[in-house]
XYZ file of C-alpha atoms in Angstrom:
415
model
C -7.207 -77.764 -47.314
C -8.742 -74.073 -47.372
C -7.193 -71.325 -49.102
C -3.919 -69.835 -47.470
C -4.930 -66.243 -48.594
C -8.402 -65.167 -49.363
C -8.800 -62.625 -52.148
C -10.990 -59.628 -51.631
C -13.151 -60.965 -54.268
C -13.569 -64.265 -52.625
C -14.347 -62.444 -49.234
C -17.060 -60.041 -50.673
C -18.783 -62.848 -52.528
C -18.832 -65.022 -49.268
C -20.217 -62.055 -47.322
C -23.111 -61.407 -50.026
C -24.106 -65.013 -50.090
C -24.387 -65.166 -46.304
C -26.324 -61.885 -46.339
C -28.638 -63.114 -49.017
C -29.425 -66.420 -47.757
C -32.719 -66.512 -45.615
C -31.889 -68.376 -42.167
C -28.336 -68.710 -42.894
C -25.905 -69.632 -40.053
C -22.079 -68.986 -40.020
C -21.469 -72.542 -39.515
C -23.459 -74.007 -42.538
C -22.466 -71.170 -44.958
C -18.753 -71.594 -44.069
C -18.999 -75.438 -44.576
C -20.550 -74.766 -48.064
C -17.612 -72.288 -48.779
C -14.822 -74.597 -47.379
C -13.816 -71.806 -44.720
C -13.573 -71.664 -40.958
C -16.779 -70.413 -39.187
C -14.552 -67.693 -37.403
C -13.106 -66.397 -40.667
C -16.628 -65.778 -42.161
C -17.942 -64.172 -39.347
C -14.936 -61.823 -39.140
C -15.708 -60.881 -42.838
C -19.568 -60.333 -42.265
C -18.769 -58.028 -39.300
C -16.317 -56.213 -40.752
C -18.416 -55.524 -43.977
C -21.506 -54.390 -41.849
C -18.928 -52.071 -39.571
C -17.997 -50.561 -42.915
C -21.558 -50.134 -44.031
C -22.621 -48.943 -40.743
C -24.731 -51.804 -39.927
C -24.968 -52.999 -36.242
C -23.828 -56.376 -35.384
C -27.227 -57.626 -34.309
C -28.232 -57.621 -38.284
C -29.045 -61.159 -39.362
C -28.750 -62.740 -42.942
C -31.673 -60.850 -44.474
C -30.071 -57.520 -43.283
C -33.004 -57.050 -40.430
C -31.846 -55.165 -37.573
C -33.693 -55.093 -34.008
C -34.910 -51.689 -33.357
C -33.776 -50.586 -29.960
C -36.534 -49.492 -27.795
C -39.198 -50.527 -30.294
C -42.372 -51.328 -28.444
C -40.656 -51.339 -25.091
C -43.027 -51.224 -21.904
C -41.469 -48.758 -19.208
C -42.362 -50.787 -15.901
C -44.534 -48.952 -13.632
C -44.292 -48.559 -9.855
C -48.151 -49.380 -9.249
C -48.945 -53.003 -10.143
C -52.348 -51.588 -11.525
C -50.571 -49.318 -13.684
C -48.381 -52.140 -14.794
C -51.394 -54.000 -15.874
C -52.912 -51.450 -17.927
C -49.510 -50.777 -19.844
C -49.491 -54.382 -20.548
C -53.028 -54.500 -21.613
C -52.388 -51.474 -23.918
C -49.598 -53.037 -25.307
C -51.432 -56.284 -25.854
C -54.106 -54.300 -27.780
C -51.572 -52.503 -29.749
C -49.952 -55.557 -30.980
C -53.303 -57.392 -31.923
C -54.083 -54.077 -34.079
C -50.668 -54.537 -35.556
C -51.069 -58.414 -36.155
C -54.448 -57.663 -37.751
C -53.192 -55.205 -39.923
C -50.318 -57.560 -41.078
C -52.436 -60.183 -41.874
C -54.732 -57.881 -44.129
C -51.705 -56.775 -45.831
C -50.574 -60.462 -46.721
C -53.940 -61.132 -47.819
C -53.788 -58.234 -50.198
C -50.394 -59.328 -51.463
C -51.642 -62.823 -52.090
C -54.573 -61.760 -54.073
C -52.615 -59.177 -55.918
C -50.118 -61.852 -56.908
C -52.696 -63.452 -59.175
C -52.695 -60.149 -61.372
C -49.151 -60.327 -62.045
C -48.951 -63.535 -64.395
C -47.700 -62.757 -67.765
C -48.783 -58.990 -67.556
C -46.896 -55.592 -66.858
C -46.488 -55.681 -63.308
C -47.133 -51.781 -62.700
C -50.153 -52.042 -64.816
C -51.308 -55.040 -63.027
C -51.109 -53.345 -59.770
C -53.089 -50.237 -60.930
C -55.720 -52.723 -62.131
C -55.836 -54.595 -58.605
C -56.263 -51.268 -56.717
C -59.216 -50.382 -59.131
C -60.897 -53.360 -58.668
C -60.649 -53.588 -54.993
C -61.327 -49.725 -54.492
C -64.772 -50.281 -53.059
C -63.853 -52.611 -50.207
C -60.591 -51.185 -49.288
C -59.311 -47.822 -48.594
C -57.252 -46.614 -51.927
C -54.620 -44.910 -50.144
C -53.698 -48.424 -48.107
C -53.513 -50.416 -50.942
C -51.282 -48.128 -52.857
C -49.192 -48.204 -49.606
C -48.981 -52.036 -49.646
C -48.377 -52.439 -53.218
C -45.551 -49.500 -53.095
C -47.460 -47.312 -55.532
C -48.061 -43.412 -55.555
C -51.672 -42.579 -55.358
C -51.315 -39.740 -57.897
C -49.975 -42.501 -60.214
C -52.925 -44.433 -59.765
C -55.387 -41.812 -60.340
C -53.492 -40.438 -63.438
C -53.766 -44.176 -64.862
C -57.628 -44.057 -63.938
C -58.242 -41.050 -65.985
C -56.164 -42.314 -69.103
C -58.580 -45.307 -69.254
C -60.389 -44.350 -72.318
C -57.093 -43.785 -74.324
C -55.655 -46.839 -73.146
C -58.531 -48.894 -74.079
C -58.227 -47.473 -77.560
C -54.496 -48.325 -77.808
C -55.268 -51.979 -76.549
C -57.996 -52.278 -79.448
C -55.452 -51.118 -81.679
C -52.882 -53.632 -80.573
C -55.253 -56.499 -80.571
C -55.918 -55.662 -84.443
C -52.154 -55.424 -84.969
C -51.474 -58.814 -83.216
C -54.262 -60.222 -85.712
C -52.265 -58.993 -88.725
C -48.997 -60.204 -87.052
C -50.447 -63.613 -86.606
C -51.318 -63.711 -90.290
C -48.095 -62.703 -91.366
C -46.367 -65.164 -88.934
C -48.352 -68.080 -90.528
C -47.651 -67.151 -93.992
C -43.853 -67.045 -92.813
C -44.026 -70.361 -91.306
C -43.488 -68.824 -88.080
C -40.019 -67.778 -88.667
C -40.306 -63.855 -88.656
C -38.967 -61.948 -85.769
C -39.851 -58.288 -85.020
C -37.390 -56.829 -87.478
C -38.489 -58.847 -90.447
C -42.301 -58.792 -89.400
C -41.994 -54.985 -89.150
C -40.593 -54.852 -92.874
C -43.206 -57.073 -93.825
C -45.962 -54.806 -92.274
C -44.474 -51.625 -93.810
C -44.481 -53.173 -97.138
C -48.191 -54.023 -96.906
C -48.696 -50.177 -96.216
C -49.132 -50.058 -92.493
C -47.195 -47.529 -90.549
C -45.478 -49.032 -87.410
C -42.124 -49.193 -85.982
C -40.292 -51.906 -84.410
C -40.483 -51.300 -80.890
C -44.172 -51.543 -81.054
C -44.126 -54.686 -83.079
C -41.826 -56.192 -80.533
C -44.102 -55.244 -77.884
C -47.025 -56.482 -79.395
C -45.568 -59.778 -80.383
C -44.262 -60.172 -76.848
C -47.675 -59.157 -75.419
C -49.688 -61.805 -77.315
C -46.980 -64.506 -77.297
C -46.015 -64.328 -81.117
C -42.599 -65.757 -81.591
C -40.376 -66.460 -84.624
C -37.282 -68.850 -84.719
C -34.553 -67.464 -82.454
C -31.294 -68.933 -82.574
C -29.181 -68.337 -79.455
C -26.180 -66.343 -80.220
C -23.097 -68.271 -80.047
C -20.398 -66.802 -77.941
C -16.733 -67.268 -78.826
C -14.384 -67.383 -75.770
C -11.472 -68.949 -77.658
C -9.672 -66.490 -80.170
C -6.237 -67.789 -81.029
C -3.340 -65.292 -80.818
C -1.563 -65.836 -84.085
C 1.579 -64.397 -82.709
C 1.926 -66.513 -79.741
C 4.637 -68.885 -79.268
C 4.225 -72.648 -79.958
C 3.163 -75.066 -77.034
C 3.085 -78.497 -77.113
C 0.209 -80.712 -75.851
C 1.411 -82.614 -72.709
C -2.004 -84.178 -71.885
C -2.692 -85.924 -75.072
C -6.510 -85.957 -73.715
C -5.367 -87.724 -70.449
C -7.173 -85.655 -67.991
C -6.056 -87.764 -64.867
C -3.463 -87.620 -62.490
C -2.017 -89.744 -59.799
C -1.590 -86.946 -57.044
C -3.146 -83.798 -56.374
C -1.129 -80.485 -57.519
C 0.401 -82.203 -60.837
C -1.727 -81.447 -63.574
C -4.256 -78.454 -63.907
C -6.599 -77.648 -66.728
C -8.371 -74.297 -67.275
C -11.094 -72.636 -69.785
C -13.312 -69.801 -69.847
C -17.034 -70.002 -70.523
C -19.837 -67.233 -70.838
C -22.533 -66.689 -68.403
C -25.722 -65.180 -70.094
C -27.574 -62.066 -68.479
C -31.132 -60.882 -68.925
C -29.737 -57.556 -70.664
C -28.379 -59.763 -73.447
C -24.781 -58.930 -71.878
C -22.416 -61.482 -70.471
C -20.213 -62.340 -67.578
C -17.137 -64.570 -68.122
C -15.834 -67.358 -65.894
C -12.238 -68.636 -65.796
C -11.740 -71.880 -63.690
C -8.816 -73.924 -62.831
C -9.343 -77.610 -62.249
C -7.080 -79.998 -60.872
C -6.860 -83.308 -62.727
C -6.628 -85.666 -59.740
C -10.083 -84.924 -58.164
C -11.540 -82.408 -60.660
C -11.704 -79.679 -57.778
C -12.100 -76.214 -58.710
C -8.888 -74.752 -57.211
C -9.191 -71.353 -58.897
C -11.716 -69.227 -60.629
C -12.516 -65.695 -61.619
C -15.669 -63.795 -62.926
C -15.786 -60.678 -64.840
C -17.589 -58.693 -67.306
C -14.610 -58.924 -69.838
C -12.322 -61.484 -71.447
C -9.195 -59.705 -71.132
C -5.993 -61.595 -69.816
C -6.566 -60.547 -66.108
C -9.599 -62.909 -66.009
C -7.333 -66.088 -66.453
C -4.366 -64.574 -64.393
C -6.618 -63.819 -61.507
C -7.901 -67.590 -61.488
C -4.279 -68.852 -61.913
C -3.445 -66.731 -58.804
C -6.181 -68.149 -56.846
C -4.970 -71.660 -57.599
C -1.431 -70.895 -56.494
C -2.913 -69.546 -52.917
C -5.135 -72.650 -52.797
C -2.501 -75.183 -53.394
C 0.518 -73.133 -51.788
C 2.080 -72.890 -55.158
C 2.185 -74.417 -58.670
C 6.041 -75.401 -58.762
C 6.598 -78.480 -60.934
C 3.056 -78.498 -62.228
C 1.639 -78.700 -65.845
C -1.238 -76.206 -66.818
C -3.433 -77.292 -69.861
C -5.575 -74.874 -71.865
C -7.054 -74.051 -75.402
C -5.416 -71.768 -77.707
C -7.426 -68.626 -76.358
C -5.513 -65.445 -76.692
C -5.724 -65.038 -72.983
C -3.617 -68.219 -72.362
C -1.467 -67.594 -74.987
C -0.389 -64.072 -73.863
C 2.918 -63.089 -72.511
C 1.336 -62.175 -69.350
C -0.258 -65.288 -68.700
C 3.023 -67.170 -69.750
C 5.059 -64.964 -67.443
C 2.806 -65.565 -64.663
C 3.166 -69.756 -65.268
C 7.039 -69.163 -65.426
C 6.733 -67.211 -62.068
C 4.856 -69.782 -60.376
C 7.044 -72.606 -61.873
C 4.064 -74.375 -64.128
C 4.959 -75.812 -67.325
C 2.214 -74.931 -69.943
C 0.415 -77.371 -72.435
C -2.270 -76.672 -75.082
C -4.408 -78.879 -77.189
C -4.730 -78.713 -81.130
C -6.413 -75.544 -82.568
C -9.942 -75.671 -83.061
C -10.380 -79.295 -81.200
C -12.565 -78.993 -78.364
C -11.978 -82.609 -77.423
C -8.515 -81.664 -76.387
C -10.047 -79.798 -73.293
C -13.087 -81.835 -72.858
C -12.880 -82.297 -69.149
C -13.359 -78.293 -68.774
C -16.143 -78.342 -71.346
C -17.956 -80.809 -69.652
C -17.552 -79.155 -66.249
C -18.826 -75.935 -67.611
C -21.588 -77.791 -69.279
C -22.641 -79.031 -65.816
C -22.418 -75.792 -64.000
C -24.876 -74.168 -66.524
C -27.047 -77.170 -66.475
C -27.493 -77.071 -62.673
C -27.500 -73.538 -62.316
C -29.786 -72.183 -64.922
C -32.102 -75.220 -64.583
C -33.550 -74.629 -68.143
C -33.366 -70.724 -67.984
C -32.022 -68.930 -70.673
C -29.989 -66.475 -68.400
C -29.172 -65.586 -64.836
C -31.160 -62.368 -64.485
C -28.730 -59.467 -63.488
C -25.010 -59.463 -62.800
C -25.189 -59.771 -59.253
C -27.474 -62.749 -59.100
C -25.248 -64.332 -61.691
C -22.145 -63.898 -59.630
C -23.891 -65.121 -56.526
C -25.451 -68.089 -57.930
C -22.121 -69.162 -59.703
C -19.984 -68.346 -56.614
C -22.356 -70.569 -54.407
C -22.182 -73.512 -56.833
C -18.640 -73.382 -57.341
C -18.069 -73.520 -53.454
C -20.580 -76.348 -53.035
C -19.292 -78.070 -55.926
C -16.027 -78.529 -54.003
C -17.274 -78.976 -50.518
C -20.645 -81.137 -50.996
C -21.429 -82.052 -54.613
C -20.568 -85.784 -55.015
C -18.739 -86.437 -58.271
C -19.255 -89.832 -60.078
C -15.580 -90.083 -60.887
C -14.642 -90.017 -57.366
C -16.752 -92.807 -55.929
C -19.593 -90.383 -55.624
C -17.481 -88.377 -52.751
C -17.319 -84.839 -52.726
C -14.017 -83.568 -54.303
C -12.603 -82.266 -50.711
C -13.356 -85.426 -49.011
C -11.877 -87.658 -51.811
C -8.639 -85.481 -51.446
C -8.933 -85.750 -47.805
C -8.891 -89.590 -47.903
C -6.073 -89.666 -50.570
C -3.673 -87.729 -48.137
C -5.053 -89.814 -44.976
C -4.251 -93.169 -46.960
C -0.856 -91.804 -47.948
C 0.025 -91.013 -44.246
C -1.014 -94.390 -43.364
C 1.410 -96.256 -45.777
C 4.247 -93.641 -44.894
C 3.771 -94.785 -41.265
């Protein structure tokens, strides 16, 4: 039950997942994605050819260097022995150098906890300059030597700023205690200015962050369901019954937000089959336009080989109530269904699915980092959700296995 026609987005995400997974094999990644090994291999090789990377590159992007360290055989046996001895000595030197660099990086890692990484690297070089060469330390840590020496000469001014920051932090703590710990940097700045201190909000925010002084911060609620007042009335054909006796009969869809470290969001639209809760279609984008939900529906049609005669249920979001989405449902032969306005229980199964996705991918974190990491993480989870993750509603079988057994049982009865 693999896709009949994979989208460019799916192929690109599959290649990115393979290339970024250490120790990945075509067989294992293809099994996670529910595609054939040959298809995944062809996508990877075509992507590497397009990027100008040779076929010998592995999942981490490393390529063997042709001719590196190659010993040209000598005619005389004694010369051959000398060549091999020289090569062994060269490798021993390289191994000692790599071991020393690993030791440097292990020691340097202790400097990075809770501090500015660049400043911490400068400090590490400064603390070890008498035992190791400064040039080598800078090379290993990815620093420019001139930047390190500039940092070194500005030490006195930096110490003065650090002392000023400590004094400011003490005043912030007093104000924070008086406010009951509720002030963030904007209110804190206003309070300090009213007390006669000339300071800007950026510095206050930096000092609060540096000294771990926080106020109460409520997470911004992102509204993904925006009703369109001009839409046609669509009946609720589900009546909160999110089950189906056969695959391909009833589908449900919804949109959820994916928070990024920048404070922005990506948006995920999904389509679930009510029979097994399998994710038959999804789309990730940086917007909530109608294209987000139509792309997910098109993927569903490709996965199932069509949607003719099915029912598609959603909330009253403007995307699902648009003429473009209604027209696509008509084109695929799917009947639309919508729950009551403002009632999340009428689409509870999708809400629960998205809650599980965030719980298992964020693992307590506030965001996914950057957009590329977010897309890769969610893509990997969605594919494994179908192929490997056991679902309690399906006798703890994976969704694909549950459908496979259902089809096998039908064939047995028919025979």
